[in-house]
mmCIF file of C-alpha atoms and ligand atoms in Angstrom:
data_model
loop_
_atom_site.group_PDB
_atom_site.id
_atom_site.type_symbol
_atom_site.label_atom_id
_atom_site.label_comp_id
_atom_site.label_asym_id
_atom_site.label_seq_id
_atom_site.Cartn_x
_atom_site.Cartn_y
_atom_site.Cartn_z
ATOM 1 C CA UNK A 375 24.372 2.853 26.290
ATOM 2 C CA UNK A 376 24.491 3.706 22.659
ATOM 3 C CA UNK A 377 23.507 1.278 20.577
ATOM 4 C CA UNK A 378 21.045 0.476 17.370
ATOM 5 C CA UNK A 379 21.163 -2.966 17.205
ATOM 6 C CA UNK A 380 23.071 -6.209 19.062
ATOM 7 C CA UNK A 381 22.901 -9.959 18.348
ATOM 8 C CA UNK A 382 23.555 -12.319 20.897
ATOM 9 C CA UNK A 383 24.260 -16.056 19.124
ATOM 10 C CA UNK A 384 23.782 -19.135 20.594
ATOM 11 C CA UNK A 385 24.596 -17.941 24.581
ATOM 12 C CA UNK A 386 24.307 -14.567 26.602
ATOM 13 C CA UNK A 387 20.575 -14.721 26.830
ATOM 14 C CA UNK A 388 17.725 -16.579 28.264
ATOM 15 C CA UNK A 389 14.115 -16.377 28.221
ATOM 16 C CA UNK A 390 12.587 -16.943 31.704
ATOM 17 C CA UNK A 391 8.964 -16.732 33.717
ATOM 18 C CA UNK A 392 6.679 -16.931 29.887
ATOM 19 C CA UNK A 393 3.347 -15.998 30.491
ATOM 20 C CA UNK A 394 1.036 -15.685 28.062
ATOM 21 C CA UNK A 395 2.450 -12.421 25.749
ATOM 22 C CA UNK A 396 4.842 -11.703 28.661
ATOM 23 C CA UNK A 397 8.096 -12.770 29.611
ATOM 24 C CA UNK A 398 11.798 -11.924 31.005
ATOM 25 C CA UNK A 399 14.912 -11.950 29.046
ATOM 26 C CA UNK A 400 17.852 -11.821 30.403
ATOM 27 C CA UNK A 401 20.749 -10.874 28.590
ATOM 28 C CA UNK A 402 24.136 -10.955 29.759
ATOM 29 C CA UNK A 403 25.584 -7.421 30.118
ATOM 30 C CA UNK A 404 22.565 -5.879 30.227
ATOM 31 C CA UNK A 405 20.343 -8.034 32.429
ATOM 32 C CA UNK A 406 16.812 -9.001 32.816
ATOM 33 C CA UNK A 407 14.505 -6.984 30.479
ATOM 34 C CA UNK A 408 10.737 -7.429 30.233
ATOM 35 C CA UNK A 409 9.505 -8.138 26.820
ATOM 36 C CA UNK A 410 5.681 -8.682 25.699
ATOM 37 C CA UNK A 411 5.630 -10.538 22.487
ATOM 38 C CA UNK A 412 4.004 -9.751 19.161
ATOM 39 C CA UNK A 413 3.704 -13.625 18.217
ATOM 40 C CA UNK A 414 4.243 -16.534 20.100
ATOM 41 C CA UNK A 415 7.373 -18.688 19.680
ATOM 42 C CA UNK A 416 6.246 -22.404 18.902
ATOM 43 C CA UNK A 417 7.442 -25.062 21.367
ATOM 44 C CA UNK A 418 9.329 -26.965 18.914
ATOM 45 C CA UNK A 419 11.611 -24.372 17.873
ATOM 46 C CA UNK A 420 15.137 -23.274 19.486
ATOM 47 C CA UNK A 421 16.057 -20.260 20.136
ATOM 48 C CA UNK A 422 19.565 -20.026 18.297
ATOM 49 C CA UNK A 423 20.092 -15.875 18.293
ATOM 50 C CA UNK A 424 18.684 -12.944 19.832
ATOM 51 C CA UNK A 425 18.683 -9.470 18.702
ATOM 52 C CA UNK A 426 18.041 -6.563 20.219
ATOM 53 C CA UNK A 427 17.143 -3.451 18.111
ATOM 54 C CA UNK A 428 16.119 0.508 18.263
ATOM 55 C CA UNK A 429 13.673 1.093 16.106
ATOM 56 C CA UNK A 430 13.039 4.756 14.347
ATOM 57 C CA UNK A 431 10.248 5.562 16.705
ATOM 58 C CA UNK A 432 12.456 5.110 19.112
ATOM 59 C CA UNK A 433 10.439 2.017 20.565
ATOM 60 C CA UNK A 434 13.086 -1.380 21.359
ATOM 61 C CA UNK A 435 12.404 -4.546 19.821
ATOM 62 C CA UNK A 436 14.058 -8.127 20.252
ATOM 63 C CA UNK A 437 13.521 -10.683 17.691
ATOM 64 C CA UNK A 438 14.513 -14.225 17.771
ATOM 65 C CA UNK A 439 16.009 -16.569 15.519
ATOM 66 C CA UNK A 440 14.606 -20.164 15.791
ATOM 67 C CA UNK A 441 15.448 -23.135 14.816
ATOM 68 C CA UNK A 442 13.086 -26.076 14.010
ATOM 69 C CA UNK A 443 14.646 -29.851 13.715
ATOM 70 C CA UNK A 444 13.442 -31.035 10.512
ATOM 71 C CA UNK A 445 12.946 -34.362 12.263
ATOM 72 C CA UNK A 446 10.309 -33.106 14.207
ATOM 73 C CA UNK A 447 8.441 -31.464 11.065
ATOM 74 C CA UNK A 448 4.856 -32.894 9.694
ATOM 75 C CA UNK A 449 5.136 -34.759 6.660
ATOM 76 C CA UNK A 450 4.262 -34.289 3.338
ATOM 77 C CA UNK A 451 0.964 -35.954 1.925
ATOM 78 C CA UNK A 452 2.255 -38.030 -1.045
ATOM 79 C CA UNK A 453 1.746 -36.391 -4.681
ATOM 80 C CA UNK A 454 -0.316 -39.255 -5.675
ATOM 81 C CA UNK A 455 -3.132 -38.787 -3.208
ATOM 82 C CA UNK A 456 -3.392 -34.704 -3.636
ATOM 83 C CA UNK A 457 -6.605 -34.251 -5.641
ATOM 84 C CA UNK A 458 -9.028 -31.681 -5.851
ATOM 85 C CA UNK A 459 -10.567 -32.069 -2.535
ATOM 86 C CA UNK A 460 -7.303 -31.516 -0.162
ATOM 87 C CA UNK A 461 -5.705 -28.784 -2.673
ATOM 88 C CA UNK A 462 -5.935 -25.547 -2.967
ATOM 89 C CA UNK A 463 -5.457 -23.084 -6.039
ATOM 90 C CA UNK A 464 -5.435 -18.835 -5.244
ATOM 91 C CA UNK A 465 -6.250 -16.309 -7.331
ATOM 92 C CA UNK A 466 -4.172 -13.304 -5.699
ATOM 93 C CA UNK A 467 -6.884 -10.074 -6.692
ATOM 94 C CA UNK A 468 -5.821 -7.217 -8.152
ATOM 95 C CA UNK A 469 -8.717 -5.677 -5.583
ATOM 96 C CA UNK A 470 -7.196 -6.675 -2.473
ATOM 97 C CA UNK A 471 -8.450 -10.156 -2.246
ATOM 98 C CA UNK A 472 -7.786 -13.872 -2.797
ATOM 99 C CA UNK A 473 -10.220 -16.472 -4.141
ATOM 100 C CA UNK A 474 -9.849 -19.623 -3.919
ATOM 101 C CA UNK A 475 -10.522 -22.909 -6.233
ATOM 102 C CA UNK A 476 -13.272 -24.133 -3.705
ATOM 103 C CA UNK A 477 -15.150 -20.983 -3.869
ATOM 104 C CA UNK A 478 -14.324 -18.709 -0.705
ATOM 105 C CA UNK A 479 -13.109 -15.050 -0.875
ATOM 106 C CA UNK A 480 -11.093 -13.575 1.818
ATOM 107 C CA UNK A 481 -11.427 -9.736 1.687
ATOM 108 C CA UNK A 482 -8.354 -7.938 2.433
ATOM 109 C CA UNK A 483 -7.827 -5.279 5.285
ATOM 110 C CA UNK A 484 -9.575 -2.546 5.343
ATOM 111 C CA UNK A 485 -6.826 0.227 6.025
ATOM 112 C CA UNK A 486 -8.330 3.412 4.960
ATOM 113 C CA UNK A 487 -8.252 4.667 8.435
ATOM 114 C CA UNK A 488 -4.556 3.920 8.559
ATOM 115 C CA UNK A 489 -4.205 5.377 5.139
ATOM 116 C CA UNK A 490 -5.807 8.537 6.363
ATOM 117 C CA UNK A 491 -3.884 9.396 9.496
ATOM 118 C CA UNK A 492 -1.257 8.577 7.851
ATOM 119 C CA UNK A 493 -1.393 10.980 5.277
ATOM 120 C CA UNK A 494 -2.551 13.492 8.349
ATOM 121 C CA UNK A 495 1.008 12.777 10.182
ATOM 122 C CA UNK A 496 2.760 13.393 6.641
ATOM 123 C CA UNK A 497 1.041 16.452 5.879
ATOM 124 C CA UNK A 498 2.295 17.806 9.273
ATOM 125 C CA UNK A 499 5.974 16.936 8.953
ATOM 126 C CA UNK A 500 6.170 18.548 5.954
ATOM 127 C CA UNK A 501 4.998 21.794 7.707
ATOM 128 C CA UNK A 502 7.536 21.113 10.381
ATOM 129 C CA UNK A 503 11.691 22.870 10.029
ATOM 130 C CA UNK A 504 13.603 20.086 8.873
ATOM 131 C CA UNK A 505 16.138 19.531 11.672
ATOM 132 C CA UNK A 506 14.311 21.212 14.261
ATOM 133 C CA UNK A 507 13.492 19.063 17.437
ATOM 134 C CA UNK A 508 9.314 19.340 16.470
ATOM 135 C CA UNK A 509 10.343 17.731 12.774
ATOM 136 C CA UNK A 510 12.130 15.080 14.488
ATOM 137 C CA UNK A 511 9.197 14.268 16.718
ATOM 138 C CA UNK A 512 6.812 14.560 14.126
ATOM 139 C CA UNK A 513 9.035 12.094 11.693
ATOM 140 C CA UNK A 514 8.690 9.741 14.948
ATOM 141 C CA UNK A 515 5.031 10.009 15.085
ATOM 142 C CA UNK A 516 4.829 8.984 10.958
ATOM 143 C CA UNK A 517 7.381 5.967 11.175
ATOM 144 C CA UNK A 518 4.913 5.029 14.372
ATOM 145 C CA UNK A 519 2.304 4.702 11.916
ATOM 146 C CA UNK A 520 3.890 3.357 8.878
ATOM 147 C CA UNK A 521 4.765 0.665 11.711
ATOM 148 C CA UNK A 522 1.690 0.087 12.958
ATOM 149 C CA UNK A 523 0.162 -0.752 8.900
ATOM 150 C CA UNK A 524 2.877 -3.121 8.298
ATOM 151 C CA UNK A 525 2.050 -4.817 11.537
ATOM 152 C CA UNK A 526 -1.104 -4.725 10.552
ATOM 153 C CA UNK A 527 -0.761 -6.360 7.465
ATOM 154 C CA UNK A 528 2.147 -8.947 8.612
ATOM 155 C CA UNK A 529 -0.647 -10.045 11.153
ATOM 156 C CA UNK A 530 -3.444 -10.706 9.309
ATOM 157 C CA UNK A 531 -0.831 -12.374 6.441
ATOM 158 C CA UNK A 532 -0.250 -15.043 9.051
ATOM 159 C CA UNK A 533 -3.722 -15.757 10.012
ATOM 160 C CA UNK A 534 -4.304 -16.291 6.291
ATOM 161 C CA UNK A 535 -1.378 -17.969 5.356
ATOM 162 C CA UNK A 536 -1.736 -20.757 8.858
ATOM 163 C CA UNK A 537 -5.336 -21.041 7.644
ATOM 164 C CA UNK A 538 -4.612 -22.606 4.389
ATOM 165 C CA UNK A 539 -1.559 -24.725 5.397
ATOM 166 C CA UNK A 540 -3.764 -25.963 7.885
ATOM 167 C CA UNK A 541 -6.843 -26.470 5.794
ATOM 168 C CA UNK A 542 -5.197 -28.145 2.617
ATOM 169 C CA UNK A 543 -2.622 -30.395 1.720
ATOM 170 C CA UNK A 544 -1.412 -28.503 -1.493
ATOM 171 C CA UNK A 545 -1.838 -24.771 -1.743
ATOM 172 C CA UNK A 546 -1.128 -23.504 -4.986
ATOM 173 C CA UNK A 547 -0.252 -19.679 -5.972
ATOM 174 C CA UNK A 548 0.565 -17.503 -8.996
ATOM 175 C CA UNK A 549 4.666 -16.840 -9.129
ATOM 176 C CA UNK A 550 4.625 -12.814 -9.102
ATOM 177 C CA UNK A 551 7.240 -11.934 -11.753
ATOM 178 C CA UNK A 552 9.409 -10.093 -9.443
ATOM 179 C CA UNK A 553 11.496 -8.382 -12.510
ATOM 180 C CA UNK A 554 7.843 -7.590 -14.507
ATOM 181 C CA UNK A 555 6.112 -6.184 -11.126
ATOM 182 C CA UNK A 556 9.150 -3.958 -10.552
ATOM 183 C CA UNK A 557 9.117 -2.460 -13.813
ATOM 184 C CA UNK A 558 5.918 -1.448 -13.889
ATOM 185 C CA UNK A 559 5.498 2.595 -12.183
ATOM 186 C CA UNK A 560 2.209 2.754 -10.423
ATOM 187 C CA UNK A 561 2.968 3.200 -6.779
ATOM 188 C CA UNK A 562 -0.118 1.468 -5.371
ATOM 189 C CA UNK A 563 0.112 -2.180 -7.776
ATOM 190 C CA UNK A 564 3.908 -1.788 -6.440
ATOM 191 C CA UNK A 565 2.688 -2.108 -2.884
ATOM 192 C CA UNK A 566 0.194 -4.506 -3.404
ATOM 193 C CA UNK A 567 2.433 -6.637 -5.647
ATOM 194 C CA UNK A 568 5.194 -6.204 -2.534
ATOM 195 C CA UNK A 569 2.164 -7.282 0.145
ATOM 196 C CA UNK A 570 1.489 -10.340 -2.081
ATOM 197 C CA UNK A 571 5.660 -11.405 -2.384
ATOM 198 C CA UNK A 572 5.388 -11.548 1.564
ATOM 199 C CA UNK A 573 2.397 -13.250 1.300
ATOM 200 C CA UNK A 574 4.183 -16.109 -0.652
ATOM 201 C CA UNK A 575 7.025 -16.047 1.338
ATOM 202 C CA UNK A 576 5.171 -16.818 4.503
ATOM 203 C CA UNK A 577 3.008 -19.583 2.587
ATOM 204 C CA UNK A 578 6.335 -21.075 1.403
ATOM 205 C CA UNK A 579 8.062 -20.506 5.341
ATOM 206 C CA UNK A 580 4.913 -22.280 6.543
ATOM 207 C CA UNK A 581 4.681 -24.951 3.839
ATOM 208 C CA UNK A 582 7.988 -27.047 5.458
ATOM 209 C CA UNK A 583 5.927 -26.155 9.712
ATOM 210 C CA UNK A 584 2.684 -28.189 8.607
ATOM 211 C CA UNK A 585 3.890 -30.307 5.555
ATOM 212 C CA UNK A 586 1.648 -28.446 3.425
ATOM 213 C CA UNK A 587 2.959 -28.480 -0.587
ATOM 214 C CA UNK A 588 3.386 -24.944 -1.786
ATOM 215 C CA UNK A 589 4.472 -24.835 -5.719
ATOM 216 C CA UNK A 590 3.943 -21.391 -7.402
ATOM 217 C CA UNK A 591 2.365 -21.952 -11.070
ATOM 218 C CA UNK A 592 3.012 -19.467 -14.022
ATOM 219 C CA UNK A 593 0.994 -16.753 -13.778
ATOM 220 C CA UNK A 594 0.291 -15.550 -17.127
ATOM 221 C CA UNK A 595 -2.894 -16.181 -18.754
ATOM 222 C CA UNK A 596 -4.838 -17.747 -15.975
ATOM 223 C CA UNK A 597 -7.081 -14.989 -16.523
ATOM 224 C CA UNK A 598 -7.962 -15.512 -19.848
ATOM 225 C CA UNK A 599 -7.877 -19.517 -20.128
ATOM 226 C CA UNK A 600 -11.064 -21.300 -19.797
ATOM 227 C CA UNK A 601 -10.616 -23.440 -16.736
ATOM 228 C CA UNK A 602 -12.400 -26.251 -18.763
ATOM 229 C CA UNK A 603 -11.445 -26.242 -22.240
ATOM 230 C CA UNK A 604 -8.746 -24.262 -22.027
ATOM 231 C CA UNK A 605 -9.304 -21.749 -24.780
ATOM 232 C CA UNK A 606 -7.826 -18.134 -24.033
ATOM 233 C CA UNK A 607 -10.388 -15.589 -24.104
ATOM 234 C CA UNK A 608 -9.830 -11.620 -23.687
ATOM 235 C CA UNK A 609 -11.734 -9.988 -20.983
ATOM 236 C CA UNK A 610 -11.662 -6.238 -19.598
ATOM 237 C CA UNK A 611 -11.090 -5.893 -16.045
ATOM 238 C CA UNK A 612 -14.299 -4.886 -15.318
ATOM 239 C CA UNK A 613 -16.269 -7.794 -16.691
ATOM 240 C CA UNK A 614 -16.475 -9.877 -13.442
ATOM 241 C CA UNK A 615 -18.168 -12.842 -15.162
ATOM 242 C CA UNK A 616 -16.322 -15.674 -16.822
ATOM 243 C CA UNK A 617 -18.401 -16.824 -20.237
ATOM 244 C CA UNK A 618 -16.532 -18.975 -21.922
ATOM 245 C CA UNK A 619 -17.527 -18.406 -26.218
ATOM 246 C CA UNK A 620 -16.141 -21.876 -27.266
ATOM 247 C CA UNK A 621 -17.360 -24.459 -24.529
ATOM 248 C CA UNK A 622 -20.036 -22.213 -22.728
ATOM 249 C CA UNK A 623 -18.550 -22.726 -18.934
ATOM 250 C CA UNK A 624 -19.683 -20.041 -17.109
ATOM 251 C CA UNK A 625 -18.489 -19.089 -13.665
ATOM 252 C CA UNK A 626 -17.102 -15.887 -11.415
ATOM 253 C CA UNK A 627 -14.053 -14.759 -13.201
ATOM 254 C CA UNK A 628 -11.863 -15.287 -10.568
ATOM 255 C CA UNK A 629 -12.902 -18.802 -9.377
ATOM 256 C CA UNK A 630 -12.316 -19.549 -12.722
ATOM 257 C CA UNK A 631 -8.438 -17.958 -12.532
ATOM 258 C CA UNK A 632 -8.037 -20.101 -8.938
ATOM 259 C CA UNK A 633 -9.401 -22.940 -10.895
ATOM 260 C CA UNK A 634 -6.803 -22.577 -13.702
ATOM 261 C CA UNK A 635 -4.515 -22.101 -10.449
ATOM 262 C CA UNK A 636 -4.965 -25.574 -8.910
ATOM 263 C CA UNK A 637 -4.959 -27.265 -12.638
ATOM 264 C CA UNK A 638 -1.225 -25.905 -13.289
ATOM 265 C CA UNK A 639 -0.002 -26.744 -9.666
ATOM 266 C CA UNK A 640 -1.316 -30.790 -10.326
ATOM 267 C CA UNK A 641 0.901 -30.508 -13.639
ATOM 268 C CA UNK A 642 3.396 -29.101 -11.992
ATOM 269 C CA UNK A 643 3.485 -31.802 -9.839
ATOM 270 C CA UNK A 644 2.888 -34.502 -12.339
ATOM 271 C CA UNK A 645 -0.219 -35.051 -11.896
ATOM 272 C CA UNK A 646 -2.767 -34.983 -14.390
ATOM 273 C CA UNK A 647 -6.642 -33.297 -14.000
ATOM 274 C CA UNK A 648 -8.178 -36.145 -12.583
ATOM 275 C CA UNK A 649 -10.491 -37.340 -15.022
ATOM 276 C CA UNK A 650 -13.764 -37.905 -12.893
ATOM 277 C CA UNK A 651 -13.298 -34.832 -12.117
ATOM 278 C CA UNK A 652 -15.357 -32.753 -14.729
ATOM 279 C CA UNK A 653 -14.297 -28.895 -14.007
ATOM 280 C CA UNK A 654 -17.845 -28.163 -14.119
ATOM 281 C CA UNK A 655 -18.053 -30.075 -10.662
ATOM 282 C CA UNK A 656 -15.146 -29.425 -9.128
ATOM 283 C CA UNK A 657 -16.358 -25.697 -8.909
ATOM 284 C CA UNK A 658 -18.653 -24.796 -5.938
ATOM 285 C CA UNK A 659 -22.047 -23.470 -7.368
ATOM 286 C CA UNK A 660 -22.105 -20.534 -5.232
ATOM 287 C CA UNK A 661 -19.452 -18.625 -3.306
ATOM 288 C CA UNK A 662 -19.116 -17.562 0.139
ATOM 289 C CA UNK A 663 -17.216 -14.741 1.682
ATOM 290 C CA UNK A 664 -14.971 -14.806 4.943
ATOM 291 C CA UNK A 665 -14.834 -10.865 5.851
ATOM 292 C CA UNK A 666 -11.780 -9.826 6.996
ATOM 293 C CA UNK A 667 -13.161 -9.000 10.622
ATOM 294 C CA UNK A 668 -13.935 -12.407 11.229
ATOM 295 C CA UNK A 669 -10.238 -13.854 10.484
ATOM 296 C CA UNK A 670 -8.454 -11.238 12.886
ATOM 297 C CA UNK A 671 -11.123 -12.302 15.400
ATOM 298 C CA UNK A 672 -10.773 -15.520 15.222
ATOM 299 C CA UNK A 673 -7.496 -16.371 13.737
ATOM 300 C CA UNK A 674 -9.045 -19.012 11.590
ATOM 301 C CA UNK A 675 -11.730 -19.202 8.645
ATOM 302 C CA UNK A 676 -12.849 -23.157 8.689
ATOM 303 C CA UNK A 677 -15.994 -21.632 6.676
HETATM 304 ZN ZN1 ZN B 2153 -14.246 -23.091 -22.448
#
């Protein structure tokens, strides 16, 4: 059979003897194929289409198209009762982090290993005769590990994104400039600022599943701005300290660009700072750190 990819929609398929990651699918003209899956398919969804694909490394996959009914989805908490305690704003870190208003950094993967080998497999291709059957194996083994990253990264995305959705009832990010990001020409802020856009597109996806608010804020300045008097202030990149020369608020420069985060979203909502709610306290005193490690373990941070 010669084919790259097939969709089966609505009928033709169906997904019998689930067991954990395994299960059967049968699909009509082909019959019953085992599949082990990469994520698990929640119990409220339908399964409305079914495709079956061959990827570059040769490797088949089948992905599902679901279908939640919105009556069955959580609702929202009501503006009016979102305050500082049940929200959420993120700092997305230009060194492969995210901090959040209420003091926790999540470090980001650690992929140098991945980086490495893959760099290894590239170096060898490029040894290899294009067209001969060792470059085509070889260009196998490099899409295998370009696969294997985004994986990676897709995985560990989730657990992040299901953490805070869970954890708060308003999560509120930067909007990446999608036109400003692509202009700019260094390679590796391209890929981060690409990780990041998924990032936000899961928190949104997810926002709607647990009836979690997800508004994106303007991004500029957040930096600079004083999270409590609001005056803009340059700073290098390298000073990691937040001093602020006209009120004297002092905190970690990015808990202060989360902080400025969260404020925006309540605006952007309608909702004002609350007023017994002196910035000052609002921030945590001290910050702790969730290592990456511990979220792919676990799936969850509840720090
Ligand atoms: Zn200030």
């Amino acid at each position: 059979m010669e084919f790259q990819s097939m969709t089966y929609s609505q009928s033709g398929f169906e997904l019998k003897n689930t067991s954990g990651r395994h299960a059967t699918l049968w699909l009509s003209k082909i019959g019953d194929i085992k599949i082990r899956y990469h994520r698990k398919i929640p119990d409220e969804a339908d399964i409305k289409e079914v495709t079956v694909k061959k990827e570059t490394t040769g490797d088949w996959f089948v992905s599902f198209g679901l279908e939640t009914d919105d009556a069955d989805l959580p609702e929202k908490l009501d503006v009016d009762s979102l305050d500082s305690s049940n929200s959420v704003g993120i700092d997305l870190g230009i060194l492969n982090y995210i901090h959040t208003s209420d003091g926790k950094t999540v470090d980001w993967l650690d992929l140098e290993d991945e980086y490495e080998r893959l760099r290894r497999e590239q170096r060898k291709l490029s040894r290899k005769q294009k067209g001969s059957n060792n470059y085509e194996k070889q260009r196998r083994e490099v899409a295998k590990v370009k696969r294997h990253i985004r994986r990676k990264v897709l995985d560990y995305q989730h657990k992040i994104t299901t953490w805070l959705v869970r954890e708060y009832n308003a999560v509120f990010v930067e909007d990446l400039n999608v036109k400003g990001m692509l202009e700019q020409s260094h390679n590796a802020r391209n890929k981060q600022d690409a990780a990041w856009r998924q990032f936000i597109t899961l928190l949104e996806y997810k926002a709607d599943l647990y009836g979690t608010h997800v508004v994106q804020v303007e991004a500029r300045g957040t930096t600079k701005e004083c999270a409590s008097c609001g005056v803009e202030t340059t700073k290098p990149i390298w000073v990691r300290e937040h001093s602020c020369p006209s009120c004297g608020f002092e905190t970690d420069r990015d808990a202060n660009a989360a902080m400025n985060v969260l404020q925006r979203g309540f605006s952007e909502l309608g909702l004002g700072w609350p007023e017994d709610t002196p910035v000052e306290t609002a921030l945590p005193t001290d910050t702790h750190s969730v290592s990456a490690k511990r979220i792919v373990e676990t799936g969850s941070l509840g720090a």
